[in-house]
Coordinates of C-alpha atoms in Angstrom, one line a residue:
Chain A
D387 CA -12.0 -12.8 2.9
A388 CA -10.3 -10.3 0.3
M389 CA -11.6 -7.2 1.3
V390 CA -9.9 -4.4 -1.6
I391 CA -9.4 -6.6 -4.8
Q392 CA -6.8 -5.1 -7.4
N393 CA -6.5 -6.8 -11.0
P394 CA -4.4 -7.7 -12.6
R395 CA -1.2 -8.0 -10.0
Y396 CA 0.9 -7.8 -12.8
Q397 CA 0.3 -5.7 -16.1
V398 CA 2.6 -5.5 -19.1
T399 CA 1.7 -2.7 -21.6
Q400 CA 3.8 -1.2 -24.6
F401 CA 5.2 2.7 -24.3
G402 CA 1.9 4.8 -25.3
K403 CA -0.5 1.9 -25.2
P404 CA -3.2 2.8 -22.8
V405 CA -3.8 0.3 -20.0
T406 CA -6.7 0.1 -17.1
L407 CA -6.1 -1.0 -13.6
S408 CA -9.0 -2.1 -11.5
C409 CA -9.7 -2.1 -8.0
S410 CA -12.9 -3.9 -6.1
Q411 CA -13.7 -3.6 -2.5
T412 CA -16.1 -5.3 -0.3
L413 CA -16.2 -2.8 2.4
N414 CA -18.8 -0.6 1.0
H415 CA -16.5 2.3 2.1
N416 CA -17.2 5.7 0.8
V417 CA -13.9 6.9 -0.6
M418 CA -11.3 5.1 -2.5
Y419 CA -7.9 6.2 -3.5
W420 CA -5.3 5.6 -6.1
Y421 CA -1.5 5.8 -5.6
Q422 CA 1.4 5.5 -7.4
Q423 CA 4.7 3.9 -5.6
K424 CA 7.9 3.7 -6.7
S425 CA 10.7 1.0 -6.0
S426 CA 11.7 2.5 -2.6
Q427 CA 9.7 5.9 -2.7
A428 CA 6.7 6.8 -0.7
P429 CA 3.3 6.0 -1.7
K430 CA 1.9 9.0 -3.9
L431 CA -1.4 10.0 -3.9
L432 CA -2.9 10.3 -7.7
F433 CA -6.8 10.8 -7.1
H434 CA -9.6 9.7 -4.8
Y435 CA -13.3 9.7 -5.1
Y436 CA -15.4 10.5 -2.2
D437 CA -18.5 8.6 -3.1
K438 CA -19.2 9.9 -6.9
D439 CA -16.9 13.2 -6.1
F440 CA -13.2 12.9 -7.8
N441 CA -10.6 15.0 -6.5
N442 CA -7.5 15.1 -8.3
E443 CA -4.2 15.9 -6.8
A444 CA -2.7 19.2 -8.1
D445 CA 0.7 17.6 -9.4
T446 CA -0.8 14.8 -10.9
P447 CA -0.6 14.3 -14.9
D448 CA -3.3 14.4 -17.3
N449 CA -2.0 11.1 -18.4
F450 CA -4.0 9.1 -15.3
Q451 CA -7.5 9.6 -15.3
S452 CA -10.2 7.4 -13.0
R453 CA -14.2 6.4 -13.0
R454 CA -15.8 4.9 -10.2
P455 CA -19.0 3.5 -12.1
N456 CA -20.6 2.6 -8.7
T457 CA -19.6 2.1 -5.1
S458 CA -17.2 -1.3 -5.3
F459 CA -15.1 -0.4 -8.5
C460 CA -12.8 2.0 -9.4
F461 CA -10.6 2.5 -12.2
L462 CA -7.3 3.8 -13.4
D463 CA -6.8 4.5 -16.7
I464 CA -3.1 5.4 -17.9
R465 CA -3.7 7.1 -21.6
S466 CA -0.4 7.2 -22.9
P467 CA 1.8 5.5 -20.5
G468 CA 5.5 6.1 -20.4
L469 CA 8.5 4.4 -19.2
G470 CA 8.0 6.8 -15.7
D471 CA 4.7 5.6 -15.5
A472 CA 6.2 1.8 -14.4
A473 CA 5.3 1.6 -10.8
M474 CA 3.6 -0.3 -8.2
Y475 CA -0.4 1.2 -8.2
L476 CA -1.7 1.1 -5.2
C477 CA -5.8 1.0 -4.7
A478 CA -7.2 1.8 -1.0
T479 CA -10.7 2.5 0.4
S480 CA -11.6 4.3 3.7
R481 CA -14.9 4.8 5.5
D482 CA -14.6 8.5 5.1
R483 CA -12.3 10.9 3.9
T484 CA -11.3 12.5 7.3
T485 CA -7.9 10.8 8.5
T486 CA -9.2 9.7 11.9
Y487 CA -10.2 6.6 9.8
E488 CA -7.5 3.9 8.4
Q489 CA -7.2 3.0 4.7
Y490 CA -7.3 -0.4 3.6
F491 CA -5.0 -1.4 0.8
G492 CA -5.2 -3.7 -2.1
P493 CA -2.3 -5.4 -3.0
G494 CA -1.2 -3.5 -5.7
T495 CA -0.7 -4.0 -9.6
R496 CA 3.3 -3.6 -10.6
L497 CA 2.8 -2.1 -14.0
T498 CA 5.7 -2.4 -16.5
V499 CA 6.3 -0.5 -19.7
T500 CA 8.1 -1.9 -22.6
Chain B
S782 CA 6.6 19.3 2.2
Q783 CA 4.2 17.6 5.0
Q784 CA 5.8 14.4 4.1
G785 CA 6.6 12.4 6.9
E786 CA 10.6 11.5 7.0
E787 CA 11.4 8.0 8.7
D788 CA 14.7 7.2 10.3
P789 CA 16.8 5.2 9.9
Q790 CA 16.1 4.3 6.1
A791 CA 17.0 0.8 7.0
L792 CA 17.6 -1.8 10.0
S793 CA 18.5 -4.9 10.8
I794 CA 18.1 -6.8 14.0
Q795 CA 17.9 -10.1 15.0
E796 CA 14.7 -12.1 16.2
G797 CA 13.7 -11.3 19.8
E798 CA 15.1 -7.7 19.8
N799 CA 13.2 -4.6 19.8
A800 CA 13.3 -2.1 17.1
T801 CA 12.7 1.5 16.6
M802 CA 11.7 3.4 14.2
N803 CA 11.1 7.3 13.9
C804 CA 9.2 9.7 12.1
S805 CA 9.3 13.6 11.7
Y806 CA 7.1 15.7 10.3
K807 CA 6.8 19.3 9.2
T808 CA 3.5 20.9 9.2
S809 CA 1.1 20.4 12.7
I810 CA -1.3 17.2 12.5
N811 CA -4.6 16.3 13.3
N812 CA -3.3 12.5 13.2
L813 CA -0.5 10.1 12.3
Q814 CA -0.8 6.5 10.9
W815 CA 1.9 3.9 10.9
Y816 CA 1.7 1.3 8.1
R817 CA 3.6 -1.8 7.2
Q818 CA 4.1 -3.1 3.9
N819 CA 5.4 -6.6 3.3
S820 CA 7.6 -6.5 -0.2
G821 CA 5.7 -6.2 -3.2
R822 CA 2.5 -5.9 -1.4
G823 CA 0.0 -3.8 0.2
L824 CA -0.2 -1.5 3.0
V825 CA -1.6 -2.7 6.3
H826 CA -2.7 -0.1 9.0
L827 CA -1.1 -0.5 12.3
I828 CA -2.2 1.9 14.5
L829 CA -3.7 5.6 14.0
I830 CA -2.6 8.4 17.2
R831 CA -4.4 11.3 17.5
S832 CA -2.4 14.8 18.1
N833 CA -3.6 15.3 21.5
E834 CA -2.4 11.7 22.4
R835 CA 1.1 11.0 23.6
E836 CA 1.3 6.9 23.2
K837 CA -0.5 4.2 22.3
H838 CA -0.3 0.5 22.4
S839 CA -1.6 -2.2 20.1
G840 CA 0.0 -5.9 21.1
R841 CA 3.7 -5.8 20.6
L842 CA 3.6 -2.1 19.0
R843 CA 4.2 1.0 21.0
V844 CA 3.7 4.4 19.3
T845 CA 4.8 7.9 20.7
L846 CA 3.9 11.5 19.8
D847 CA 5.4 14.5 20.3
T848 CA 3.7 17.4 18.5
S849 CA 6.3 19.8 20.2
K850 CA 9.1 18.2 18.3
K851 CA 6.9 17.1 15.7
S852 CA 8.1 13.3 15.9
S853 CA 6.7 9.9 16.6
S854 CA 8.4 6.6 17.1
L855 CA 7.2 3.2 16.5
L856 CA 8.5 0.7 18.8
I857 CA 7.9 -2.9 18.2
T858 CA 9.0 -4.9 21.0
A859 CA 10.1 -9.0 20.6
S860 CA 10.6 -8.5 17.0
R861 CA 9.9 -11.9 14.4
A862 CA 10.9 -13.1 11.2
A863 CA 7.7 -12.2 10.1
D864 CA 8.0 -8.4 11.1
T865 CA 10.5 -8.1 8.1
A866 CA 8.9 -5.2 6.1
S867 CA 8.4 -1.7 5.3
Y868 CA 7.5 0.5 7.7
F869 CA 5.6 3.8 6.9
C870 CA 4.3 6.8 8.8
A871 CA 1.5 9.1 7.2
T872 CA 0.4 12.3 8.4
D873 CA -2.4 14.3 7.0
G874 CA -0.9 18.0 7.5
G875 CA -3.7 19.7 9.2
S876 CA -5.7 19.0 5.9
N877 CA -8.1 15.8 7.9
Y878 CA -8.8 14.2 4.9
K879 CA -5.6 13.3 2.6
L880 CA -2.3 11.0 4.1
T881 CA 1.1 11.8 2.8
F882 CA 3.5 9.4 3.2
G883 CA 7.2 9.2 4.2
K884 CA 9.5 6.9 2.1
G885 CA 9.7 4.3 5.0
T886 CA 11.9 2.3 7.4
L887 CA 13.1 -1.1 6.2
L888 CA 13.3 -3.5 9.0
T889 CA 14.9 -7.0 8.9
V890 CA 14.9 -9.3 11.3
N891 CA 16.9 -11.8 11.2
P892 CA 16.7 -15.4 12.8

């Protein structure tokens, strides 16, 4: 019973070629998060949606964008991937935005930039 | 930075032993959460402890919180090979809406 689904699991893109990663959820949660995790590092929050309200982290590069067309789906767009953007991208959801609620993570998409 | 830092970075034990991981943080918190990540997978929530709580249990997991020392510990008792994973603490730095994760402790349980 998958709750947070990420597609694809592995994505290879070329330097500078736009790429879109997708996330869907069956939990009907209000909040959806995107994290970037590089090897042996902490997951780093890029941005989150609270319902339709988009919240960008101050240090997230402009190269990263997101869309949430409905409650169930959220997309991460990387407009011009660089070699430094190779990482695992994790989508997570939460019932509400307060940290009294746990986050549910998808399995991640591993992005390779060639 | 309000990021939690786990200690040790890596821990290797034998099956059946207990594993203790520590997390230190710098700013006041409302809540602290622990997550597990199996290799190449997403994170799984383990336990949440509020700032007014000192200890919580969940199955073989025991979490303590000492807000005066700005530290938390995660104890896994009677470890199993399946417990092999990275363990992360996540703090909210008082923001109440955003979690910041530490770099994690890589636990290896040898059969």
